[in-house]
Amino acid sequence: MKRREFVRTAGGASAALAAGAGATGSAAAQEVQPEWPSGVTSGNLGSYVDARGQSEVTVQVGAGDSGLAFDPTQLWVDTGTTITWEWTGNGGAHNVQTVEGSASLDSGDPVGEEGHTYEYEVTEEDAGITHYHCVPHTAVGMHAGLAVGGDVATVETGGGGSSNAVFVPQGARALGIATFIAMVSTLGLAFVFMKYGGTITAEDA
């Protein structure tokens, strides 16, 4: 293989890898989810599930490493869905109570027992977004959100509905960094071959 052919081939492969990473980020930017109030987005863990179309959903109470989160933290469901909050037994005594919004969530006094549950069947009156929390742990970020129905304001993940910013997921960032390192290494090798070598042969390899 001649030196020019080597450089041309290596450059083309690096460009293809970079384009693939960019495409992954652009596709991910198309996902939308409810426009959660700040009290919800500041909640611990921050996991999100679109459970529309499901008749039953379970939310863990006392999730995360410290047991001070709801999982999923942000949940989108249809009317008629039955939601079961299930206690993990971690993080102390918890409860579920509405801060603001249409759904009247109230599991009663805080409970620390593993396996304890609180069920709530979502109705049309609950349409919209409800912000709820654990009363004993509200100051340390145990907040969550419930979106009900299709008539809720939405935003594109990674930059909001009106932003042109492209959201790049963690995997694509890692691929982009690896691609950059590969490009630099390839160009460095190409420079060495061009400066000190004539051709690359099978025997040299």
Short mmCIF file of C-alpha atoms in Angstrom, two decimals:
data_model
loop_
_atom_site.label_atom_id
_atom_site.label_comp_id
_atom_site.label_asym_id
_atom_site.label_seq_id
_atom_site.Cartn_x
_atom_site.Cartn_y
_atom_site.Cartn_z
CA MET A 1 0.00 0.00 0.00
CA LYS A 2 1.36 3.42 -0.96
CA ARG A 3 1.73 6.18 1.63
CA ARG A 4 -1.01 8.35 0.08
CA GLU A 5 -3.42 5.42 -0.09
CA PHE A 6 -2.72 4.62 3.55
CA VAL A 7 -3.43 8.18 4.73
CA ARG A 8 -6.56 8.45 2.53
CA THR A 9 -7.98 5.15 3.83
CA ALA A 10 -7.25 5.93 7.49
CA GLY A 11 -8.77 9.40 7.20
CA GLY A 12 -11.93 8.03 5.60
CA ALA A 13 -12.41 5.45 8.35
CA SER A 14 -11.94 8.05 11.08
CA ALA A 15 -14.45 10.38 9.43
CA ALA A 16 -17.00 7.57 9.21
CA LEU A 17 -16.62 6.83 12.92
CA ALA A 18 -17.07 10.51 13.80
CA ALA A 19 -20.18 10.75 11.63
CA GLY A 20 -21.63 7.69 13.37
CA ALA A 21 -21.12 9.28 16.77
CA GLY A 22 -22.81 12.49 15.62
CA ALA A 23 -25.76 10.56 14.20
CA THR A 24 -26.28 8.76 17.50
CA GLY A 25 -26.46 12.06 19.37
CA SER A 26 -28.89 13.61 16.88
CA ALA A 27 -31.26 10.66 17.05
CA ALA A 28 -31.32 10.76 20.85
CA ALA A 29 -32.26 14.46 20.77
CA GLN A 30 -35.65 13.57 19.29
CA GLU A 31 -36.99 12.04 22.53
CA VAL A 32 -39.55 14.17 24.34
CA GLN A 33 -40.88 13.98 27.86
CA PRO A 34 -43.14 16.10 30.07
CA GLU A 35 -41.96 19.56 31.04
CA TRP A 36 -41.45 18.82 34.71
CA PRO A 37 -41.54 21.62 37.30
CA SER A 38 -38.24 22.45 39.00
CA GLY A 39 -39.28 20.71 42.21
CA VAL A 40 -39.51 17.43 40.29
CA THR A 41 -36.27 17.78 38.31
CA SER A 42 -34.35 18.49 41.51
CA GLY A 43 -35.40 15.11 42.92
CA ASN A 44 -32.80 12.48 43.76
CA LEU A 45 -31.96 9.78 41.18
CA GLY A 46 -33.80 11.47 38.30
CA SER A 47 -34.89 8.29 36.49
CA TYR A 48 -37.66 8.62 33.90
CA VAL A 49 -40.17 6.08 32.54
CA ASP A 50 -42.84 6.57 29.89
CA ALA A 51 -45.35 3.91 30.99
CA ARG A 52 -48.25 5.00 28.81
CA GLY A 53 -50.08 1.97 27.53
CA GLN A 54 -49.39 0.00 30.72
CA SER A 55 -52.25 -0.79 33.09
CA GLU A 56 -50.03 -1.27 36.15
CA VAL A 57 -46.78 0.43 37.21
CA THR A 58 -44.61 0.06 40.31
CA VAL A 59 -42.57 2.88 41.88
CA GLN A 60 -39.88 2.03 44.44
CA VAL A 61 -39.93 4.12 47.62
CA GLY A 62 -36.50 4.34 49.21
CA ALA A 63 -34.49 3.78 46.03
CA GLY A 64 -30.93 4.84 45.23
CA ASP A 65 -27.70 4.27 47.14
CA SER A 66 -28.94 6.15 50.22
CA GLY A 67 -32.56 5.04 50.01
CA LEU A 68 -33.73 8.63 49.59
CA ALA A 69 -35.36 8.54 46.15
CA PHE A 70 -38.37 7.39 44.18
CA ASP A 71 -37.67 5.14 41.19
CA PRO A 72 -38.77 6.05 38.61
CA THR A 73 -38.48 9.64 39.78
CA GLN A 74 -40.48 10.90 36.80
CA LEU A 75 -43.35 8.78 35.51
CA TRP A 76 -45.78 9.31 32.60
CA VAL A 77 -48.97 7.21 32.53
CA ASP A 78 -52.45 7.09 31.01
CA THR A 79 -55.68 7.52 32.91
CA GLY A 80 -56.89 4.23 34.32
CA THR A 81 -53.38 3.08 35.25
CA THR A 82 -52.89 1.64 38.73
CA ILE A 83 -49.66 2.82 40.36
CA THR A 84 -48.20 0.88 43.27
CA TRP A 85 -45.57 2.54 45.44
CA GLU A 86 -43.53 -0.22 47.11
CA TRP A 87 -41.19 0.42 50.04
CA THR A 88 -37.65 -0.98 49.82
CA GLY A 89 -37.00 -0.66 53.56
CA ASN A 90 -33.98 1.60 52.91
CA GLY A 91 -33.43 5.21 53.96
CA GLY A 92 -35.73 5.26 56.99
CA ALA A 93 -39.47 5.91 57.13
CA HIS A 94 -41.08 7.36 53.99
CA ASN A 95 -44.45 8.44 52.69
CA VAL A 96 -45.99 9.74 49.45
CA GLN A 97 -47.74 13.09 49.48
CA THR A 98 -48.71 15.63 46.81
CA VAL A 99 -46.92 18.99 46.83
CA GLU A 100 -48.86 20.46 43.92
CA GLY A 101 -50.87 19.15 41.00
CA SER A 102 -54.09 17.34 40.15
CA ALA A 103 -53.47 13.93 41.72
CA SER A 104 -54.29 13.71 45.43
CA LEU A 105 -51.52 11.38 46.58
CA ASP A 106 -51.40 10.62 50.30
CA SER A 107 -50.05 7.35 51.70
CA GLY A 108 -50.50 8.49 55.30
CA ASP A 109 -47.90 8.41 58.04
CA PRO A 110 -44.28 7.59 57.16
CA VAL A 111 -43.44 3.87 57.06
CA GLY A 112 -40.05 2.15 57.06
CA GLU A 113 -41.14 -1.45 56.62
CA GLU A 114 -39.90 -3.24 53.50
CA GLY A 115 -42.72 -4.45 51.25
CA HIS A 116 -45.26 -1.88 52.41
CA THR A 117 -47.36 -0.63 49.47
CA TYR A 118 -49.61 2.25 48.54
CA GLU A 119 -51.89 1.97 45.49
CA TYR A 120 -53.47 4.75 43.48
CA GLU A 121 -55.66 4.40 40.39
CA VAL A 122 -55.23 7.37 38.06
CA THR A 123 -58.44 9.02 36.84
CA GLU A 124 -59.25 11.75 34.32
CA GLU A 125 -59.32 14.27 37.18
CA ASP A 126 -55.59 13.62 37.67
CA ALA A 127 -54.67 14.79 34.14
CA GLY A 128 -51.58 16.99 34.01
CA ILE A 129 -48.41 16.94 36.10
CA THR A 130 -48.28 16.31 39.85
CA HIS A 131 -45.24 17.02 42.00
CA TYR A 132 -45.03 14.82 45.11
CA HIS A 133 -42.49 14.14 47.84
CA CYS A 134 -41.63 12.20 50.98
CA VAL A 135 -42.44 14.55 53.85
CA PRO A 136 -39.65 13.45 56.24
CA HIS A 137 -37.01 13.72 53.49
CA THR A 138 -38.23 16.64 51.41
CA ALA A 139 -35.24 18.77 52.47
CA VAL A 140 -32.76 16.19 51.16
CA GLY A 141 -34.32 15.89 47.70
CA MET A 142 -36.80 13.00 47.91
CA HIS A 143 -39.13 14.45 45.28
CA ALA A 144 -40.80 12.98 42.20
CA GLY A 145 -43.32 13.70 39.48
CA LEU A 146 -46.34 12.04 37.90
CA ALA A 147 -47.60 13.04 34.43
CA VAL A 148 -51.05 11.81 33.42
CA GLY A 149 -52.54 11.73 29.92
CA GLY A 150 -51.37 13.14 26.61
CA ASP A 151 -52.35 16.75 27.22
CA VAL A 152 -49.18 17.86 29.02
CA ALA A 153 -46.48 20.29 27.94
CA THR A 154 -43.41 18.47 26.62
CA VAL A 155 -39.77 19.30 25.91
CA GLU A 156 -36.99 17.63 23.95
CA THR A 157 -34.47 15.99 26.23
CA GLY A 158 -31.06 17.58 26.21
CA GLY A 159 -31.98 21.17 25.36
CA GLY A 160 -35.67 21.96 25.58
CA GLY A 161 -38.24 22.31 22.84
CA SER A 162 -36.93 25.54 21.28
CA SER A 163 -33.21 24.83 21.51
CA ASN A 164 -31.05 23.81 18.57
CA ALA A 165 -28.52 22.11 20.85
CA VAL A 166 -27.87 18.47 20.09
CA PHE A 167 -28.09 16.08 23.03
CA VAL A 168 -25.20 13.60 22.98
CA PRO A 169 -25.65 10.56 25.25
CA GLN A 170 -22.79 9.32 27.40
CA GLY A 171 -22.01 6.41 25.07
CA ALA A 172 -21.72 8.70 22.06
CA ARG A 173 -19.40 11.04 23.96
CA ALA A 174 -17.13 8.11 24.78
CA LEU A 175 -17.18 7.01 21.13
CA GLY A 176 -16.34 10.56 20.02
CA ILE A 177 -13.34 10.71 22.37
CA ALA A 178 -12.14 7.29 21.21
CA THR A 179 -12.54 8.38 17.58
CA PHE A 180 -10.48 11.53 18.22
CA ILE A 181 -7.69 9.50 19.83
CA ALA A 182 -7.76 7.05 16.90
CA MET A 183 -7.53 9.92 14.40
CA VAL A 184 -4.55 11.50 16.19
CA SER A 185 -2.78 8.13 16.44
CA THR A 186 -3.44 7.38 12.75
CA LEU A 187 -2.12 10.76 11.63
CA GLY A 188 0.96 10.31 13.83
CA LEU A 189 1.70 6.93 12.27
CA ALA A 190 1.08 8.35 8.81
CA PHE A 191 3.60 11.12 9.49
CA VAL A 192 6.23 8.57 10.58
CA PHE A 193 5.65 6.39 7.50
CA MET A 194 5.77 9.38 5.14
CA LYS A 195 8.94 10.78 6.69
CA TYR A 196 10.93 7.59 7.20
CA GLY A 197 9.36 4.87 5.08
CA GLY A 198 8.73 4.34 1.41
CA THR A 199 5.93 1.81 1.22
CA ILE A 200 4.16 -0.50 3.61
CA THR A 201 4.49 -4.10 2.50
CA ALA A 202 3.19 -7.40 3.80
CA GLU A 203 6.72 -8.29 4.94
CA ASP A 204 6.95 -5.06 6.98
CA ALA A 205 3.66 -5.91 8.71
#
